[in-house]
Structure formats: structure tokens, C-alpha cells
Amino acid sequence: MSMKTVPAIVALLASLAAPATADDRAVVFPDTPDGHVVLAADLHTHSVFSDGAVWPSIRVEEAHRDGLSVLAVTEHLEYQPHKADIPNPDRNRSYGVAIESLVSKKYTGLLIINGAEVTRDQPYGHINAVFVDDANALLKSDPREAIEAAHEQGAFVFVNHPDWLPQRPDGVARLSDYQQKLIADGLLQGIEVANGTMDGLSEHALQIALDNNLTVLGNSDIHGLVDWTHDAGHDGRRPMTLVLAANRSEAAFRTALFEGRTVAWYHDQLMGREDNVQAVVRACLSLVPGPFDGKTTVLPVTIKNVCPLDFTLRNTGKQTFQNANDTIGVERKGETRVHVRMSKTTESIALSFDVLNTQIGYRKTLPIRLTAGVPAMLAASKK
Ligand SMILES: [Zn+2]
Ligand SMILES: [Zn+2]
């Protein structure tokens, strides 16, 4: 990448703005109740500069359409099947093309970061480094030296698809001794719990993340087109990582990533540390009770979902619903009304649920308690 592109990049980072589009495809999450912005990121993508099928400008276009805040360009360093056509002597070139495309399209609110995938057999596995300054420096025969070179550049390093069947035939994610040593030496900060090319998620990887204080990631690992692979723009969505940052700057994004303030989003599943998943769910769901009708103690309550994913809730509270069983769905950007059998009229309501489309540990869903004040009865109903 030529150095003259740098000022343009810095200018764009300063304005990691929320995508100002009403297009349903572009991901928009409200801020969390504790004041974090939710930045959507895909930290694992390929183009023709490794084994992908598209030019990097297509990745930029897709990321813009999906409303991503951050896109990482992470070509395989060692696996270069298009080398006869694209000799690729500079492993930063894919990133450079993506930046040129971003600048020419004048997209704002999208940060593109450089990265690489260190691609080895087990016990090394596939490891991504993002926030890399010079991917060429990671071209080493010893994979450990590649990771050390990334670390020297201040990169964020994570294990990719630890349950990938060609390397883990039983589908169970495990860390190798080599990877555990990287963690012990402070060289590895994250792990993918969901990966779009594998088309899967891993409860085992989530537990590994929790046990080792690793940042939880969901990424597309896209090789073809996002639209064809994930039905994007229709009902589908690429897997991504929701990063809970203090603000929309690159520095805040980076800090949140290193501090593990992330949730992996795969189809309608949210996976991560309990506090992070809870923050996202609380940003999405709220209760809007109606008044009591003045004749009964059954309270109408609307459960509102302002987020772009469907929720499935199981009622774990002591009140049951007049119009539904204990398992209810709340569609994306939709609402579901339940009629709650209260034993008496009250000034507030609390509903407790297990959020079934979440995981906060190995086969463990998030419990949540939602509360709201009940509006006073309508004067006309007071009889
Ligand atoms: Zn890989
Ligand atoms: Zn990959």
C-alpha cells in the first residue's frame, strides 16, 4: 500500500458514523443501556488475493451494504491458489485495493483494517491477526514467529474456526498446546465461536473463550459473495461481531476488542460473556404495558424488539400468559403482545425470561428480567 493513502484513512476513521440508511439490510443496533455504541464488524474475509472469488472492492461494497463499521481484510498468507494470475508479492495489496475502493466510493462510517490469516495444519491451526501494519512481516517459516511479528505491530490475534472439521473431525473445538502457550505468552487475544464458511457455531469455543479470557468473535470468513452465501438483503445475514465500544472511534473499537466487549452474532444467535450479551439484549427488548382494563387482573404487555434479529423467549416468571404458552417469539424490529395473568393490579410489571437464542456459556442461555411501569387506568374504564 502506498503511504499517501494514510491521511485519507485517518480522516475516515474519525467519522465511524452510524450508517444513515433506512435500508433494512444495513445493521443498526441502538446504544446499550450502559452507554456503549454497538459497532458491527467482520474480522475475517478473503478475496482473490488468497482463495476468495472476488476483487477486494466487492468486499467493500458488501460491507457498506451490510452497515458494517469495521471490515478486516485477512488473506491467507501461505495459501495462494491464484498466484499464477495474481503473483501478489506485497501481502498488503489486497488491503490497499480495498482502501482505494473505499476512498473512491466516498463511503463514510466504514473502517477497513489490514490483517492476515496465518494458515497452518494443527497444532498451529489458522490464526488471524488484524490491525496489522505490514502483513509481509508475518511471512515466516515458523508460525510462532509470524504471530510474534503481528504482536510487535500491536495486532489483535485470534484463533479461527477451532471446530473446523478438516482439523477437528469430531467437531469439538479445542486449543492445542501451541495455542495455549500463545495465550500464556500474551500473544493471542480472541477466538471465533461462529464462522460463516464453516456455517456453524461452537459452544465449546465459547466456553474456551470464557475459561481463557479471550474475546468472543463471529465472522463470515467469506470467500464467495455475501449475498449468495448468506442470502444478504433478503432474510439472511453474514455472521459478525458486535463490538460494544465507548464511542465510534477506531481507538474505542480497538480497546473494546482487546477488553473482550463483544458478542458474536450468527443467524439469530447471540453468543458471548453474560454481561455483553445482556447489554445487547437490553438494548433490543423492552416492555410496554397497557393499563389494566379495570375489570380483570390480566395485563396486556407489548414486548418490543428494535433490533435486526428475531428473539425467542421462554417465560420463567410465576405469571402465565392468557394468550400464549411460555415460549414466545419476538420478530426483528417487531413486537409481540402477551396478556399476563397478574393476581392483582400493580403499578409495575416484571417479566423473567430465558433468552433462548443466546449462549453465555456451554449450552447456557441468558436469563433476563424486564421491568416497566404500568400506566394508570383509563378514566373511562374506572368503574
Ligand atoms: Zn481458515
Ligand atoms: Zn479464512
PDB file of C-alpha atoms in Angstrom, residues 64-281:
ATOM      1  CA  HIS A  64     -21.204  -0.876   3.106  1.00  0.00           C
ATOM      2  CA  ARG A  65     -24.499  -2.515   2.212  1.00  0.00           C
ATOM      3  CA  ASP A  66     -24.424  -4.587   5.409  1.00  0.00           C
ATOM      4  CA  GLY A  67     -23.838  -1.478   7.500  1.00  0.00           C
ATOM      5  CA  LEU A  68     -20.576  -2.781   8.945  1.00  0.00           C
ATOM      6  CA  SER A  69     -18.499  -0.350  10.964  1.00  0.00           C
ATOM      7  CA  VAL A  70     -15.325  -2.388  10.582  1.00  0.00           C
ATOM      8  CA  LEU A  71     -14.125  -4.761   7.868  1.00  0.00           C
ATOM      9  CA  ALA A  72     -10.828  -6.637   8.141  1.00  0.00           C
ATOM     10  CA  VAL A  73      -9.004  -7.868   5.039  1.00  0.00           C
ATOM     11  CA  THR A  74      -7.393 -11.148   6.098  1.00  0.00           C
ATOM     12  CA  GLU A  75      -5.919 -13.109   3.194  1.00  0.00           C
ATOM     13  CA  HIS A  76      -4.239 -16.450   3.781  1.00  0.00           C
ATOM     14  CA  LEU A  77      -0.518 -15.736   3.889  1.00  0.00           C
ATOM     15  CA  GLU A  78       0.541 -19.237   2.902  1.00  0.00           C
ATOM     16  CA  TYR A  79      -2.367 -20.411   0.749  1.00  0.00           C
ATOM     17  CA  GLN A  80      -2.249 -18.510  -2.550  1.00  0.00           C
ATOM     18  CA  PRO A  81      -4.090 -20.592  -5.164  1.00  0.00           C
ATOM     19  CA  HIS A  82      -4.393 -17.677  -7.641  1.00  0.00           C
ATOM     20  CA  LYS A  83      -0.680 -16.966  -7.610  1.00  0.00           C
ATOM     21  CA  ALA A  84      -0.228 -17.826 -11.315  1.00  0.00           C
ATOM     22  CA  ASP A  85      -2.599 -14.957 -12.170  1.00  0.00           C
ATOM     23  CA  ILE A  86      -2.012 -12.715  -9.160  1.00  0.00           C
ATOM     24  CA  PRO A  87       1.647 -13.074  -8.105  1.00  0.00           C
ATOM     25  CA  ASN A  88       0.901 -10.952  -5.021  1.00  0.00           C
ATOM     26  CA  PRO A  89       4.438 -10.039  -3.931  1.00  0.00           C
ATOM     27  CA  ASP A  90       3.069  -7.438  -1.479  1.00  0.00           C
ATOM     28  CA  ARG A  91       0.691  -9.053   1.031  1.00  0.00           C
ATOM     29  CA  ASN A  92      -0.741  -5.634   1.882  1.00  0.00           C
ATOM     30  CA  ARG A  93      -2.021  -5.118  -1.650  1.00  0.00           C
ATOM     31  CA  SER A  94      -5.500  -6.566  -1.030  1.00  0.00           C
ATOM     32  CA  TYR A  95      -5.966  -4.070   1.799  1.00  0.00           C
ATOM     33  CA  GLY A  96      -4.583  -1.310  -0.425  1.00  0.00           C
ATOM     34  CA  VAL A  97      -7.123  -2.088  -3.151  1.00  0.00           C
ATOM     35  CA  ALA A  98      -9.914  -2.105  -0.567  1.00  0.00           C
ATOM     36  CA  ILE A  99      -8.824   1.318   0.765  1.00  0.00           C
ATOM     37  CA  GLU A 100      -8.614   2.767  -2.752  1.00  0.00           C
ATOM     38  CA  SER A 101     -12.122   1.479  -3.375  1.00  0.00           C
ATOM     39  CA  LEU A 102     -13.408   2.956  -0.112  1.00  0.00           C
ATOM     40  CA  VAL A 103     -11.892   6.333  -0.940  1.00  0.00           C
ATOM     41  CA  SER A 104     -13.243   6.377  -4.492  1.00  0.00           C
ATOM     42  CA  LYS A 105     -16.733   5.366  -3.327  1.00  0.00           C
ATOM     43  CA  LYS A 106     -16.580   8.022  -0.584  1.00  0.00           C
ATOM     44  CA  TYR A 107     -18.215   5.682   1.924  1.00  0.00           C
ATOM     45  CA  THR A 108     -18.187   7.068   5.420  1.00  0.00           C
ATOM     46  CA  GLY A 109     -18.684   5.145   8.622  1.00  0.00           C
ATOM     47  CA  LEU A 110     -16.723   2.126   7.429  1.00  0.00           C
ATOM     48  CA  LEU A 111     -13.264   1.425   8.817  1.00  0.00           C
ATOM     49  CA  ILE A 112     -11.184  -1.047   6.834  1.00  0.00           C
ATOM     50  CA  ILE A 113      -8.297  -2.642   8.694  1.00  0.00           C
ATOM     51  CA  ASN A 114      -5.386  -4.692   7.434  1.00  0.00           C
ATOM     52  CA  GLY A 115      -4.898  -8.259   8.539  1.00  0.00           C
ATOM     53  CA  ALA A 116      -3.704 -11.714   7.571  1.00  0.00           C
ATOM     54  CA  GLU A 117      -4.526 -15.351   8.188  1.00  0.00           C
ATOM     55  CA  VAL A 118      -1.568 -17.449   9.298  1.00  0.00           C
ATOM     56  CA  THR A 119      -2.614 -20.749   7.748  1.00  0.00           C
ATOM     57  CA  ARG A 120      -1.104 -23.975   9.086  1.00  0.00           C
ATOM     58  CA  ASP A 121      -2.062 -27.525   9.974  1.00  0.00           C
ATOM     59  CA  GLN A 122      -2.682 -28.427  13.596  1.00  0.00           C
ATOM     60  CA  PRO A 123      -1.304 -27.954  16.180  1.00  0.00           C
ATOM     61  CA  TYR A 124      -0.856 -24.400  14.842  1.00  0.00           C
ATOM     62  CA  GLY A 125      -4.201 -24.109  13.082  1.00  0.00           C
ATOM     63  CA  HIS A 126      -5.468 -20.986  11.359  1.00  0.00           C
ATOM     64  CA  ILE A 127      -4.810 -17.765  13.228  1.00  0.00           C
ATOM     65  CA  ASN A 128      -5.864 -14.266  12.190  1.00  0.00           C
ATOM     66  CA  ALA A 129      -4.055 -11.060  13.019  1.00  0.00           C
ATOM     67  CA  VAL A 130      -5.887  -7.754  12.492  1.00  0.00           C
ATOM     68  CA  PHE A 131      -4.733  -4.180  12.983  1.00  0.00           C
ATOM     69  CA  VAL A 132      -1.589  -5.237  11.153  1.00  0.00           C
ATOM     70  CA  ASP A 133       0.665  -2.518   9.682  1.00  0.00           C
ATOM     71  CA  ASP A 134       2.652  -4.739   7.358  1.00  0.00           C
ATOM     72  CA  ALA A 135       1.396  -8.226   6.525  1.00  0.00           C
ATOM     73  CA  ASN A 136       4.662  -9.025   4.713  1.00  0.00           C
ATOM     74  CA  ALA A 137       6.433  -9.108   8.069  1.00  0.00           C
ATOM     75  CA  LEU A 138       4.271 -12.126   9.006  1.00  0.00           C
ATOM     76  CA  LEU A 139       5.652 -14.260   6.169  1.00  0.00           C
ATOM     77  CA  LYS A 140       7.794 -16.567   8.318  1.00  0.00           C
ATOM     78  CA  SER A 141       8.528 -20.248   8.115  1.00  0.00           C
ATOM     79  CA  ASP A 142       7.947 -20.604  11.872  1.00  0.00           C
ATOM     80  CA  PRO A 143       4.283 -19.842  12.675  1.00  0.00           C
ATOM     81  CA  ARG A 144       5.204 -18.647  16.163  1.00  0.00           C
ATOM     82  CA  GLU A 145       7.492 -16.026  14.606  1.00  0.00           C
ATOM     83  CA  ALA A 146       4.605 -14.860  12.414  1.00  0.00           C
ATOM     84  CA  ILE A 147       2.439 -14.328  15.498  1.00  0.00           C
ATOM     85  CA  GLU A 148       5.285 -12.544  17.281  1.00  0.00           C
ATOM     86  CA  ALA A 149       5.704 -10.247  14.262  1.00  0.00           C
ATOM     87  CA  ALA A 150       1.978  -9.423  14.416  1.00  0.00           C
ATOM     88  CA  HIS A 151       2.239  -8.777  18.148  1.00  0.00           C
ATOM     89  CA  GLU A 152       5.158  -6.389  17.587  1.00  0.00           C
ATOM     90  CA  GLN A 153       2.854  -4.376  15.320  1.00  0.00           C
ATOM     91  CA  GLY A 154       0.216  -4.164  18.045  1.00  0.00           C
ATOM     92  CA  ALA A 155      -2.100  -6.561  16.242  1.00  0.00           C
ATOM     93  CA  PHE A 156      -5.148  -8.276  17.714  1.00  0.00           C
ATOM     94  CA  VAL A 157      -4.677 -12.028  17.238  1.00  0.00           C
ATOM     95  CA  PHE A 158      -7.319 -14.758  17.334  1.00  0.00           C
ATOM     96  CA  VAL A 159      -7.893 -18.442  16.644  1.00  0.00           C
ATOM     97  CA  ASN A 160     -10.098 -19.111  13.621  1.00  0.00           C
ATOM     98  CA  HIS A 161     -12.792 -21.802  13.384  1.00  0.00           C
ATOM     99  CA  PRO A 162     -11.350 -24.030  16.176  1.00  0.00           C
ATOM    100  CA  ASP A 163     -14.024 -26.635  15.355  1.00  0.00           C
ATOM    101  CA  TRP A 164     -13.193 -26.824  11.629  1.00  0.00           C
ATOM    102  CA  LEU A 165     -13.858 -30.426  10.620  1.00  0.00           C
ATOM    103  CA  PRO A 166     -10.739 -30.953   8.450  1.00  0.00           C
ATOM    104  CA  GLN A 167      -8.669 -30.123  11.554  1.00  0.00           C
ATOM    105  CA  ARG A 168     -11.139 -31.286  14.235  1.00  0.00           C
ATOM    106  CA  PRO A 169     -13.008 -34.293  12.801  1.00  0.00           C
ATOM    107  CA  ASP A 170     -15.251 -34.637  15.878  1.00  0.00           C
ATOM    108  CA  GLY A 171     -16.374 -31.015  15.553  1.00  0.00           C
ATOM    109  CA  VAL A 172     -15.278 -30.220  19.106  1.00  0.00           C
ATOM    110  CA  ALA A 173     -13.210 -27.057  19.458  1.00  0.00           C
ATOM    111  CA  ARG A 174     -10.010 -27.459  21.423  1.00  0.00           C
ATOM    112  CA  LEU A 175      -6.915 -25.382  21.904  1.00  0.00           C
ATOM    113  CA  SER A 176      -3.635 -27.055  21.058  1.00  0.00           C
ATOM    114  CA  ASP A 177      -0.697 -26.835  23.445  1.00  0.00           C
ATOM    115  CA  TYR A 178       0.883 -24.434  20.969  1.00  0.00           C
ATOM    116  CA  GLN A 179      -2.192 -22.154  21.099  1.00  0.00           C
ATOM    117  CA  GLN A 180      -2.334 -22.340  24.899  1.00  0.00           C
ATOM    118  CA  LYS A 181       1.281 -21.245  25.013  1.00  0.00           C
ATOM    119  CA  LEU A 182       0.409 -18.261  22.803  1.00  0.00           C
ATOM    120  CA  ILE A 183      -2.278 -17.263  25.320  1.00  0.00           C
ATOM    121  CA  ALA A 184       0.094 -17.731  28.262  1.00  0.00           C
ATOM    122  CA  ASP A 185       2.648 -15.554  26.491  1.00  0.00           C
ATOM    123  CA  GLY A 186       0.111 -12.793  25.815  1.00  0.00           C
ATOM    124  CA  LEU A 187       0.181 -13.330  22.056  1.00  0.00           C
ATOM    125  CA  LEU A 188      -3.425 -14.445  21.491  1.00  0.00           C
ATOM    126  CA  GLN A 189      -6.483 -12.419  22.456  1.00  0.00           C
ATOM    127  CA  GLY A 190      -9.553 -13.904  20.764  1.00  0.00           C
ATOM    128  CA  ILE A 191     -11.353 -16.904  19.310  1.00  0.00           C
ATOM    129  CA  GLU A 192     -14.068 -17.408  16.724  1.00  0.00           C
ATOM    130  CA  VAL A 193     -17.179 -19.041  18.151  1.00  0.00           C
ATOM    131  CA  ALA A 194     -19.079 -18.674  14.882  1.00  0.00           C
ATOM    132  CA  ASN A 195     -17.763 -18.820  11.330  1.00  0.00           C
ATOM    133  CA  GLY A 196     -19.781 -18.360   8.166  1.00  0.00           C
ATOM    134  CA  THR A 197     -17.716 -20.557   5.891  1.00  0.00           C
ATOM    135  CA  MET A 198     -17.999 -23.427   8.341  1.00  0.00           C
ATOM    136  CA  ASP A 199     -21.650 -22.388   8.658  1.00  0.00           C
ATOM    137  CA  GLY A 200     -21.584 -23.187  12.321  1.00  0.00           C
ATOM    138  CA  LEU A 201     -21.186 -22.096  15.870  1.00  0.00           C
ATOM    139  CA  SER A 202     -19.295 -23.735  18.696  1.00  0.00           C
ATOM    140  CA  GLU A 203     -20.479 -23.880  22.302  1.00  0.00           C
ATOM    141  CA  HIS A 204     -17.107 -25.427  23.100  1.00  0.00           C
ATOM    142  CA  ALA A 205     -15.263 -22.449  21.629  1.00  0.00           C
ATOM    143  CA  LEU A 206     -17.450 -20.112  23.671  1.00  0.00           C
ATOM    144  CA  GLN A 207     -16.511 -21.950  26.851  1.00  0.00           C
ATOM    145  CA  ILE A 208     -12.834 -21.850  25.821  1.00  0.00           C
ATOM    146  CA  ALA A 209     -13.173 -18.079  25.419  1.00  0.00           C
ATOM    147  CA  LEU A 210     -14.681 -17.711  28.883  1.00  0.00           C
ATOM    148  CA  ASP A 211     -12.129 -20.011  30.527  1.00  0.00           C
ATOM    149  CA  ASN A 212      -9.159 -18.233  28.923  1.00  0.00           C
ATOM    150  CA  ASN A 213     -10.435 -14.653  28.955  1.00  0.00           C
ATOM    151  CA  LEU A 214     -10.455 -14.500  25.143  1.00  0.00           C
ATOM    152  CA  THR A 215     -12.563 -12.102  23.105  1.00  0.00           C
ATOM    153  CA  VAL A 216     -15.585 -13.804  21.517  1.00  0.00           C
ATOM    154  CA  LEU A 217     -15.829 -13.377  17.744  1.00  0.00           C
ATOM    155  CA  GLY A 218     -18.231 -14.277  14.951  1.00  0.00           C
ATOM    156  CA  ASN A 219     -17.000 -13.721  11.407  1.00  0.00           C
ATOM    157  CA  SER A 220     -18.044 -14.549   7.868  1.00  0.00           C
ATOM    158  CA  ASP A 221     -14.698 -15.909   6.603  1.00  0.00           C
ATOM    159  CA  ILE A 222     -16.358 -15.074   3.295  1.00  0.00           C
ATOM    160  CA  HIS A 223     -14.812 -16.401   0.089  1.00  0.00           C
ATOM    161  CA  GLY A 224     -17.682 -16.010  -2.386  1.00  0.00           C
ATOM    162  CA  LEU A 225     -20.365 -13.334  -2.386  1.00  0.00           C
ATOM    163  CA  VAL A 226     -22.041 -12.380   0.885  1.00  0.00           C
ATOM    164  CA  ASP A 227     -25.364 -12.172  -0.947  1.00  0.00           C
ATOM    165  CA  TRP A 228     -25.195 -15.681  -2.364  1.00  0.00           C
ATOM    166  CA  THR A 229     -23.637 -17.306   0.689  1.00  0.00           C
ATOM    167  CA  HIS A 230     -25.831 -15.688   3.333  1.00  0.00           C
ATOM    168  CA  ASP A 231     -28.885 -14.500   1.382  1.00  0.00           C
ATOM    169  CA  ALA A 232     -27.966 -10.984   2.467  1.00  0.00           C
ATOM    170  CA  GLY A 233     -30.533  -8.362   1.645  1.00  0.00           C
ATOM    171  CA  HIS A 234     -33.324 -10.926   1.870  1.00  0.00           C
ATOM    172  CA  ASP A 235     -33.764 -12.857   5.065  1.00  0.00           C
ATOM    173  CA  GLY A 236     -30.136 -13.683   5.743  1.00  0.00           C
ATOM    174  CA  ARG A 237     -27.143 -12.015   7.285  1.00  0.00           C
ATOM    175  CA  ARG A 238     -23.440 -12.801   7.421  1.00  0.00           C
ATOM    176  CA  PRO A 239     -22.104 -13.773  10.844  1.00  0.00           C
ATOM    177  CA  MET A 240     -20.481 -10.789  12.505  1.00  0.00           C
ATOM    178  CA  THR A 241     -19.097  -9.482  15.760  1.00  0.00           C
ATOM    179  CA  LEU A 242     -20.942  -6.787  17.683  1.00  0.00           C
ATOM    180  CA  VAL A 243     -18.366  -4.647  19.465  1.00  0.00           C
ATOM    181  CA  LEU A 244     -19.565  -2.605  22.446  1.00  0.00           C
ATOM    182  CA  ALA A 245     -17.373   0.477  22.272  1.00  0.00           C
ATOM    183  CA  ALA A 246     -17.270   3.688  24.283  1.00  0.00           C
ATOM    184  CA  ASN A 247     -17.732   5.686  21.076  1.00  0.00           C
ATOM    185  CA  ARG A 248     -17.409   5.389  17.302  1.00  0.00           C
ATOM    186  CA  SER A 249     -13.667   5.967  17.073  1.00  0.00           C
ATOM    187  CA  GLU A 250     -11.077   3.460  15.932  1.00  0.00           C
ATOM    188  CA  ALA A 251      -9.348   3.725  19.315  1.00  0.00           C
ATOM    189  CA  ALA A 252     -12.548   2.849  21.186  1.00  0.00           C
ATOM    190  CA  PHE A 253     -13.232  -0.067  18.827  1.00  0.00           C
ATOM    191  CA  ARG A 254      -9.731  -1.395  19.384  1.00  0.00           C
ATOM    192  CA  THR A 255      -9.945  -1.030  23.150  1.00  0.00           C
ATOM    193  CA  ALA A 256     -13.291  -2.855  23.258  1.00  0.00           C
ATOM    194  CA  LEU A 257     -11.857  -5.665  21.147  1.00  0.00           C
ATOM    195  CA  PHE A 258      -8.844  -6.144  23.425  1.00  0.00           C
ATOM    196  CA  GLU A 259     -11.047  -5.857  26.527  1.00  0.00           C
ATOM    197  CA  GLY A 260     -13.464  -8.509  25.267  1.00  0.00           C
ATOM    198  CA  ARG A 261     -16.550  -6.327  24.981  1.00  0.00           C
ATOM    199  CA  THR A 262     -18.042  -8.284  22.085  1.00  0.00           C
ATOM    200  CA  VAL A 263     -20.954 -10.502  21.136  1.00  0.00           C
ATOM    201  CA  ALA A 264     -20.854 -12.945  18.230  1.00  0.00           C
ATOM    202  CA  TRP A 265     -23.970 -12.809  16.069  1.00  0.00           C
ATOM    203  CA  TYR A 266     -24.767 -15.841  13.937  1.00  0.00           C
ATOM    204  CA  HIS A 267     -28.229 -16.060  12.333  1.00  0.00           C
ATOM    205  CA  ASP A 268     -30.406 -15.119  15.323  1.00  0.00           C
ATOM    206  CA  GLN A 269     -27.941 -16.403  17.900  1.00  0.00           C
ATOM    207  CA  LEU A 270     -26.047 -14.053  20.205  1.00  0.00           C
ATOM    208  CA  MET A 271     -23.026 -15.590  21.917  1.00  0.00           C
ATOM    209  CA  GLY A 272     -20.659 -14.111  24.446  1.00  0.00           C
ATOM    210  CA  ARG A 273     -19.895 -13.220  28.006  1.00  0.00           C
ATOM    211  CA  GLU A 274     -23.045 -12.749  30.055  1.00  0.00           C
ATOM    212  CA  ASP A 275     -22.554  -9.018  30.675  1.00  0.00           C
ATOM    213  CA  ASN A 276     -22.040  -8.301  26.970  1.00  0.00           C
ATOM    214  CA  VAL A 277     -24.947 -10.435  25.758  1.00  0.00           C
ATOM    215  CA  GLN A 278     -27.158  -8.928  28.426  1.00  0.00           C
ATOM    216  CA  ALA A 279     -26.224  -5.394  27.312  1.00  0.00           C
ATOM    217  CA  VAL A 280     -27.196  -6.148  23.703  1.00  0.00           C
ATOM    218  CA  VAL A 281     -30.439  -7.883  24.670  1.00  0.00           C
TER     219      VAL A 281
END
